[in-house]
PDB file of C-alpha atoms in Angstrom:
ATOM      1  CA  MET A   1      19.806   5.595  17.162  1.00  0.00           C
ATOM      2  CA  THR A   2      19.605   4.702  13.505  1.00  0.00           C
ATOM      3  CA  SER A   3      17.284   6.800  11.361  1.00  0.00           C
ATOM      4  CA  LEU A   4      15.186   5.662   8.423  1.00  0.00           C
ATOM      5  CA  ASP A   5      17.279   7.832   6.127  1.00  0.00           C
ATOM      6  CA  ALA A   6      20.469   6.127   7.329  1.00  0.00           C
ATOM      7  CA  LEU A   7      18.950   2.674   6.813  1.00  0.00           C
ATOM      8  CA  PHE A   8      17.749   3.523   3.303  1.00  0.00           C
ATOM      9  CA  GLU A   9      21.132   5.062   2.494  1.00  0.00           C
ATOM     10  CA  ARG A  10      22.795   1.766   3.448  1.00  0.00           C
ATOM     11  CA  LEU A  11      20.273  -0.160   1.351  1.00  0.00           C
ATOM     12  CA  GLU A  12      21.089   1.929  -1.706  1.00  0.00           C
ATOM     13  CA  GLY A  13      24.668   0.659  -1.519  1.00  0.00           C
ATOM     14  CA  MET A  14      23.630  -2.992  -1.298  1.00  0.00           C
ATOM     15  CA  PRO A  15      23.061  -5.308  -4.245  1.00  0.00           C
ATOM     16  CA  VAL A  16      19.280  -5.812  -4.215  1.00  0.00           C
ATOM     17  CA  PRO A  17      18.257  -8.470  -6.745  1.00  0.00           C
ATOM     18  CA  GLU A  18      16.316  -7.209  -9.743  1.00  0.00           C
ATOM     19  CA  GLY A  19      12.577  -7.625  -9.346  1.00  0.00           C
ATOM     20  CA  TYR A  20      12.607  -7.266  -5.552  1.00  0.00           C
ATOM     21  CA  LYS A  21      10.888  -4.601  -3.481  1.00  0.00           C
ATOM     22  CA  VAL A  22      12.639  -3.382  -0.339  1.00  0.00           C
ATOM     23  CA  GLU A  23      11.034  -1.517   2.560  1.00  0.00           C
ATOM     24  CA  ILE A  24      11.558  -1.107   6.283  1.00  0.00           C
ATOM     25  CA  VAL A  25       8.835  -2.308   8.650  1.00  0.00           C
ATOM     26  CA  GLU A  26       9.365  -1.564  12.346  1.00  0.00           C
ATOM     27  CA  GLY A  27      13.110  -1.253  11.729  1.00  0.00           C
ATOM     28  CA  VAL A  28      13.355  -4.591   9.913  1.00  0.00           C
ATOM     29  CA  ILE A  29      14.336  -4.693   6.257  1.00  0.00           C
ATOM     30  CA  ALA A  30      11.711  -6.574   4.253  1.00  0.00           C
ATOM     31  CA  MET A  31      12.588  -7.730   0.753  1.00  0.00           C
ATOM     32  CA  SER A  32      10.052  -9.498  -1.427  1.00  0.00           C
ATOM     33  CA  PRO A  33      10.023 -10.660  -5.052  1.00  0.00           C
ATOM     34  CA  GLN A  34       7.501  -9.058  -7.374  1.00  0.00           C
ATOM     35  CA  GLU A  35       5.468 -11.910  -8.822  1.00  0.00           C
ATOM     36  CA  ALA A  36       3.470 -11.562 -12.049  1.00  0.00           C
ATOM     37  CA  THR A  37       0.206 -12.132 -10.142  1.00  0.00           C
ATOM     38  CA  HIS A  38       1.192  -9.383  -7.717  1.00  0.00           C
ATOM     39  CA  TRP A  39       1.860  -6.890 -10.508  1.00  0.00           C
ATOM     40  CA  GLU A  40      -1.338  -7.755 -12.435  1.00  0.00           C
ATOM     41  CA  ILE A  41      -3.451  -6.861  -9.400  1.00  0.00           C
ATOM     42  CA  ILE A  42      -1.480  -3.663  -8.754  1.00  0.00           C
ATOM     43  CA  ARG A  43      -1.880  -2.650 -12.392  1.00  0.00           C
ATOM     44  CA  ARG A  44      -5.649  -3.133 -12.288  1.00  0.00           C
ATOM     45  CA  ILE A  45      -5.970  -1.051  -9.120  1.00  0.00           C
ATOM     46  CA  VAL A  46      -3.784   1.745 -10.512  1.00  0.00           C
ATOM     47  CA  ARG A  47      -5.754   1.701 -13.770  1.00  0.00           C
ATOM     48  CA  ALA A  48      -9.064   2.079 -11.889  1.00  0.00           C
ATOM     49  CA  LEU A  49      -7.644   5.018  -9.917  1.00  0.00           C
ATOM     50  CA  ASP A  50      -6.295   6.627 -13.108  1.00  0.00           C
ATOM     51  CA  ASP A  51      -9.651   6.155 -14.856  1.00  0.00           C
ATOM     52  CA  THR A  52     -11.441   7.798 -11.915  1.00  0.00           C
ATOM     53  CA  PHE A  53      -9.041  10.580 -10.941  1.00  0.00           C
ATOM     54  CA  GLY A  54      -7.108  11.184 -14.169  1.00  0.00           C
ATOM     55  CA  MET A  55      -3.468  10.834 -15.044  1.00  0.00           C
ATOM     56  CA  ASP A  56      -2.497  13.907 -13.014  1.00  0.00           C
ATOM     57  CA  ALA A  57      -3.635  12.339  -9.731  1.00  0.00           C
ATOM     58  CA  LYS A  58      -0.853  11.433  -7.349  1.00  0.00           C
ATOM     59  CA  VAL A  59      -1.030   7.632  -7.549  1.00  0.00           C
ATOM     60  CA  PHE A  60       2.168   5.709  -6.825  1.00  0.00           C
ATOM     61  CA  SER A  61       3.505   2.182  -6.617  1.00  0.00           C
ATOM     62  CA  ASP A  62       6.568   1.242  -4.570  1.00  0.00           C
ATOM     63  CA  VAL A  63       7.435   4.832  -3.592  1.00  0.00           C
ATOM     64  CA  ARG A  64       8.804   5.391  -0.088  1.00  0.00           C
ATOM     65  CA  ILE A  65       6.503   7.052   2.411  1.00  0.00           C
ATOM     66  CA  ASP A  66       7.421   7.201   6.110  1.00  0.00           C
ATOM     67  CA  PHE A  67       4.590   6.172   8.432  1.00  0.00           C
ATOM     68  CA  PRO A  68       4.052   6.475  12.199  1.00  0.00           C
ATOM     69  CA  GLY A  69       5.692   3.953  14.486  1.00  0.00           C
ATOM     70  CA  HIS A  70       9.254   2.800  14.955  1.00  0.00           C
ATOM     71  CA  LEU A  71      11.278   3.048  11.719  1.00  0.00           C
ATOM     72  CA  ASN A  72       8.435   2.528   9.238  1.00  0.00           C
ATOM     73  CA  GLY A  73       9.576   3.419   5.732  1.00  0.00           C
ATOM     74  CA  PHE A  74       6.992   1.687   3.549  1.00  0.00           C
ATOM     75  CA  CYS A  75       6.770   1.434  -0.220  1.00  0.00           C
ATOM     76  CA  PRO A  76       3.040   0.664  -0.645  1.00  0.00           C
ATOM     77  CA  ASP A  77       2.012  -1.401  -3.642  1.00  0.00           C
ATOM     78  CA  VAL A  78      -0.481   1.382  -4.438  1.00  0.00           C
ATOM     79  CA  ALA A  79      -0.891   4.741  -2.699  1.00  0.00           C
ATOM     80  CA  LYS A  80      -3.178   7.605  -3.686  1.00  0.00           C
ATOM     81  CA  LEU A  81      -2.496  11.025  -2.223  1.00  0.00           C
ATOM     82  CA  ARG A  82      -5.001  13.823  -1.777  1.00  0.00           C
ATOM     83  CA  ASP A  83      -5.219  16.640  -4.285  1.00  0.00           C
ATOM     84  CA  GLY A  84      -2.657  19.320  -3.570  1.00  0.00           C
ATOM     85  CA  ALA A  85      -0.196  16.987  -1.809  1.00  0.00           C
ATOM     86  CA  GLN A  86       3.337  18.357  -1.850  1.00  0.00           C
ATOM     87  CA  LYS A  87       6.704  16.748  -1.145  1.00  0.00           C
ATOM     88  CA  THR A  88       8.556  17.640   2.050  1.00  0.00           C
ATOM     89  CA  ALA A  89      11.795  19.620   2.071  1.00  0.00           C
ATOM     90  CA  GLU A  90      13.556  16.222   2.044  1.00  0.00           C
ATOM     91  CA  GLY A  91      11.765  15.334  -1.199  1.00  0.00           C
ATOM     92  CA  ARG A  92       9.366  12.722   0.222  1.00  0.00           C
ATOM     93  CA  TRP A  93       5.601  12.412   0.348  1.00  0.00           C
ATOM     94  CA  ARG A  94       3.850  12.860   3.701  1.00  0.00           C
ATOM     95  CA  HIS A  95       1.750  10.088   5.232  1.00  0.00           C
ATOM     96  CA  GLN A  96      -0.783  12.779   6.229  1.00  0.00           C
ATOM     97  CA  ASP A  97      -1.663  13.157   2.533  1.00  0.00           C
ATOM     98  CA  VAL A  98      -2.351   9.464   1.853  1.00  0.00           C
ATOM     99  CA  GLU A  99      -6.041   8.750   1.162  1.00  0.00           C
ATOM    100  CA  PHE A 100      -5.827   5.173  -0.056  1.00  0.00           C
ATOM    101  CA  VAL A 101      -3.377   2.295   0.199  1.00  0.00           C
ATOM    102  CA  ALA A 102      -3.567  -1.147  -1.379  1.00  0.00           C
ATOM    103  CA  GLU A 103      -1.153  -3.935  -0.552  1.00  0.00           C
ATOM    104  CA  VAL A 104      -1.084  -7.173  -2.522  1.00  0.00           C
ATOM    105  CA  ILE A 105      -0.063 -10.125  -0.400  1.00  0.00           C
ATOM    106  CA  SER A 106       3.181 -11.949  -1.065  1.00  0.00           C
ATOM    107  CA  LYS A 107       3.889 -15.112   0.894  1.00  0.00           C
ATOM    108  CA  GLY A 108       6.933 -13.624   2.593  1.00  0.00           C
ATOM    109  CA  THR A 109       5.328 -10.326   3.613  1.00  0.00           C
ATOM    110  CA  ALA A 110       1.724 -11.264   4.455  1.00  0.00           C
ATOM    111  CA  ALA A 111       2.314 -10.925   8.203  1.00  0.00           C
ATOM    112  CA  ASN A 112       3.543  -7.345   7.698  1.00  0.00           C
ATOM    113  CA  ASP A 113       0.548  -6.345   5.551  1.00  0.00           C
ATOM    114  CA  TYR A 114      -2.007  -7.795   7.983  1.00  0.00           C
ATOM    115  CA  GLY A 115      -0.097  -6.691  11.107  1.00  0.00           C
ATOM    116  CA  PRO A 116       2.343  -3.795  11.580  1.00  0.00           C
ATOM    117  CA  LYS A 117       1.595  -2.083   8.259  1.00  0.00           C
ATOM    118  CA  LYS A 118      -2.152  -2.155   8.941  1.00  0.00           C
ATOM    119  CA  ALA A 119      -1.497  -0.656  12.402  1.00  0.00           C
ATOM    120  CA  ALA A 120       0.751   2.060  10.946  1.00  0.00           C
ATOM    121  CA  TYR A 121      -1.773   2.944   8.233  1.00  0.00           C
ATOM    122  CA  ALA A 122      -4.491   3.240  10.884  1.00  0.00           C
ATOM    123  CA  LEU A 123      -2.243   5.418  13.096  1.00  0.00           C
ATOM    124  CA  ALA A 124      -1.602   7.608  10.030  1.00  0.00           C
ATOM    125  CA  GLU A 125      -5.395   7.840   9.604  1.00  0.00           C
ATOM    126  CA  VAL A 126      -5.303   6.494   6.043  1.00  0.00           C
ATOM    127  CA  PRO A 127      -9.060   6.408   5.329  1.00  0.00           C
ATOM    128  CA  VAL A 128      -9.039   3.313   3.096  1.00  0.00           C
ATOM    129  CA  TYR A 129      -6.624   0.380   3.290  1.00  0.00           C
ATOM    130  CA  VAL A 130      -7.199  -2.574   0.962  1.00  0.00           C
ATOM    131  CA  ILE A 131      -5.380  -5.876   1.222  1.00  0.00           C
ATOM    132  CA  ALA A 132      -5.693  -7.965  -1.945  1.00  0.00           C
ATOM    133  CA  ASP A 133      -4.862 -11.577  -1.110  1.00  0.00           C
ATOM    134  CA  PRO A 134      -4.398 -13.803  -4.187  1.00  0.00           C
ATOM    135  CA  TYR A 135      -3.882 -16.859  -1.934  1.00  0.00           C
ATOM    136  CA  GLN A 136      -7.280 -16.422  -0.251  1.00  0.00           C
ATOM    137  CA  GLY A 137      -8.896 -15.049  -3.413  1.00  0.00           C
ATOM    138  CA  ARG A 138     -10.345 -12.062  -1.550  1.00  0.00           C
ATOM    139  CA  CYS A 139      -9.829  -8.434  -0.662  1.00  0.00           C
ATOM    140  CA  HIS A 140     -10.017  -7.011   2.841  1.00  0.00           C
ATOM    141  CA  ILE A 141     -11.259  -3.408   2.882  1.00  0.00           C
ATOM    142  CA  HIS A 142     -10.347  -1.510   6.045  1.00  0.00           C
ATOM    143  CA  THR A 143     -12.040   1.830   6.760  1.00  0.00           C
ATOM    144  CA  HIS A 144     -12.629   4.160   9.730  1.00  0.00           C
ATOM    145  CA  PRO A 145      -9.181   4.196  11.360  1.00  0.00           C
ATOM    146  CA  LYS A 146      -9.253   4.263  15.179  1.00  0.00           C
ATOM    147  CA  GLY A 147      -5.887   4.321  16.922  1.00  0.00           C
ATOM    148  CA  ASP A 148      -3.760   1.497  15.570  1.00  0.00           C
ATOM    149  CA  ASP A 149      -6.637  -0.437  13.957  1.00  0.00           C
ATOM    150  CA  TYR A 150      -9.615   0.021  11.676  1.00  0.00           C
ATOM    151  CA  ALA A 151     -13.177  -0.034  13.007  1.00  0.00           C
ATOM    152  CA  THR A 152     -14.577  -1.576   9.824  1.00  0.00           C
ATOM    153  CA  GLU A 153     -13.383  -4.520   7.746  1.00  0.00           C
ATOM    154  CA  THR A 154     -15.278  -5.762   4.711  1.00  0.00           C
ATOM    155  CA  LYS A 155     -14.266  -8.919   2.852  1.00  0.00           C
ATOM    156  CA  VAL A 156     -14.905  -9.176  -0.875  1.00  0.00           C
ATOM    157  CA  ALA A 157     -14.238 -12.339  -2.874  1.00  0.00           C
ATOM    158  CA  PHE A 158     -12.287 -12.008  -6.109  1.00  0.00           C
ATOM    159  CA  GLY A 159     -14.949 -11.786  -8.794  1.00  0.00           C
ATOM    160  CA  ASP A 160     -17.186  -9.451  -6.781  1.00  0.00           C
ATOM    161  CA  ASP A 161     -16.894  -5.672  -6.999  1.00  0.00           C
ATOM    162  CA  MET A 162     -15.345  -3.659  -4.177  1.00  0.00           C
ATOM    163  CA  ASP A 163     -17.787  -0.868  -3.393  1.00  0.00           C
ATOM    164  CA  LEU A 164     -15.703   2.096  -2.254  1.00  0.00           C
ATOM    165  CA  THR A 165     -18.296   4.702  -3.289  1.00  0.00           C
ATOM    166  CA  ASP A 166     -18.949   5.767   0.325  1.00  0.00           C
ATOM    167  CA  THR A 167     -15.243   6.408   0.932  1.00  0.00           C
ATOM    168  CA  VAL A 168     -12.852   9.185  -0.059  1.00  0.00           C
ATOM    169  CA  VAL A 169     -11.933   7.063  -3.091  1.00  0.00           C
ATOM    170  CA  GLY A 170     -15.530   7.121  -4.350  1.00  0.00           C
ATOM    171  CA  LEU A 171     -15.341   4.292  -6.863  1.00  0.00           C
ATOM    172  CA  THR A 172     -16.325   0.704  -7.484  1.00  0.00           C
ATOM    173  CA  LEU A 173     -13.296  -1.491  -8.105  1.00  0.00           C
ATOM    174  CA  ALA A 174     -13.870  -4.617 -10.200  1.00  0.00           C
ATOM    175  CA  THR A 175     -11.963  -7.710  -9.035  1.00  0.00           C
ATOM    176  CA  ALA A 176     -13.239 -10.127 -11.687  1.00  0.00           C
ATOM    177  CA  ASP A 177      -9.838 -10.143 -13.416  1.00  0.00           C
ATOM    178  CA  PHE A 178      -7.697 -10.343 -10.277  1.00  0.00           C
ATOM    179  CA  PRO A 179      -5.545 -13.450 -10.703  1.00  0.00           C
ATOM    180  CA  ARG A 180      -5.104 -16.008  -7.908  1.00  0.00           C
ATOM    181  CA  ASP A 181      -2.024 -17.822  -6.680  1.00  0.00           C
TER     182      ASP A 181
END
């Protein structure tokens, strides 16, 4: 059986086009271009987390974290880890330490973000999972993980604030400047 490490090792030897993100979702290699709209939303989310938690908080973009399920090596658009999180002996972050994930929809990967990645984040008990969808012009806030799904979903239109004050993130995230595609 092929391991995630073996798959990622093979990927490192392949010519991945500049500006593309590569991750493995249920054993399938997913490669998506990083659009300007995509990055602008990511940057605004990271900035809000930095403003709230400080520059020493463990907030990452496109860093590999292995999640529950079959061969799930994700590189979330934004991930915030709990205070005190430490890398494993293999030098990777643990999904058990992830408090918040945000994925920004790309046309080619939307099905992954709404489907298997959402299920894996719920199985990992990530308390807050946000999907920012520039095609719909809204965010989907998923909280209260139960099994492979979330018990609560709140939809917020771009332009309205995302109220995450009652979550582990404890902030209000402005979406007024989130661009649309």
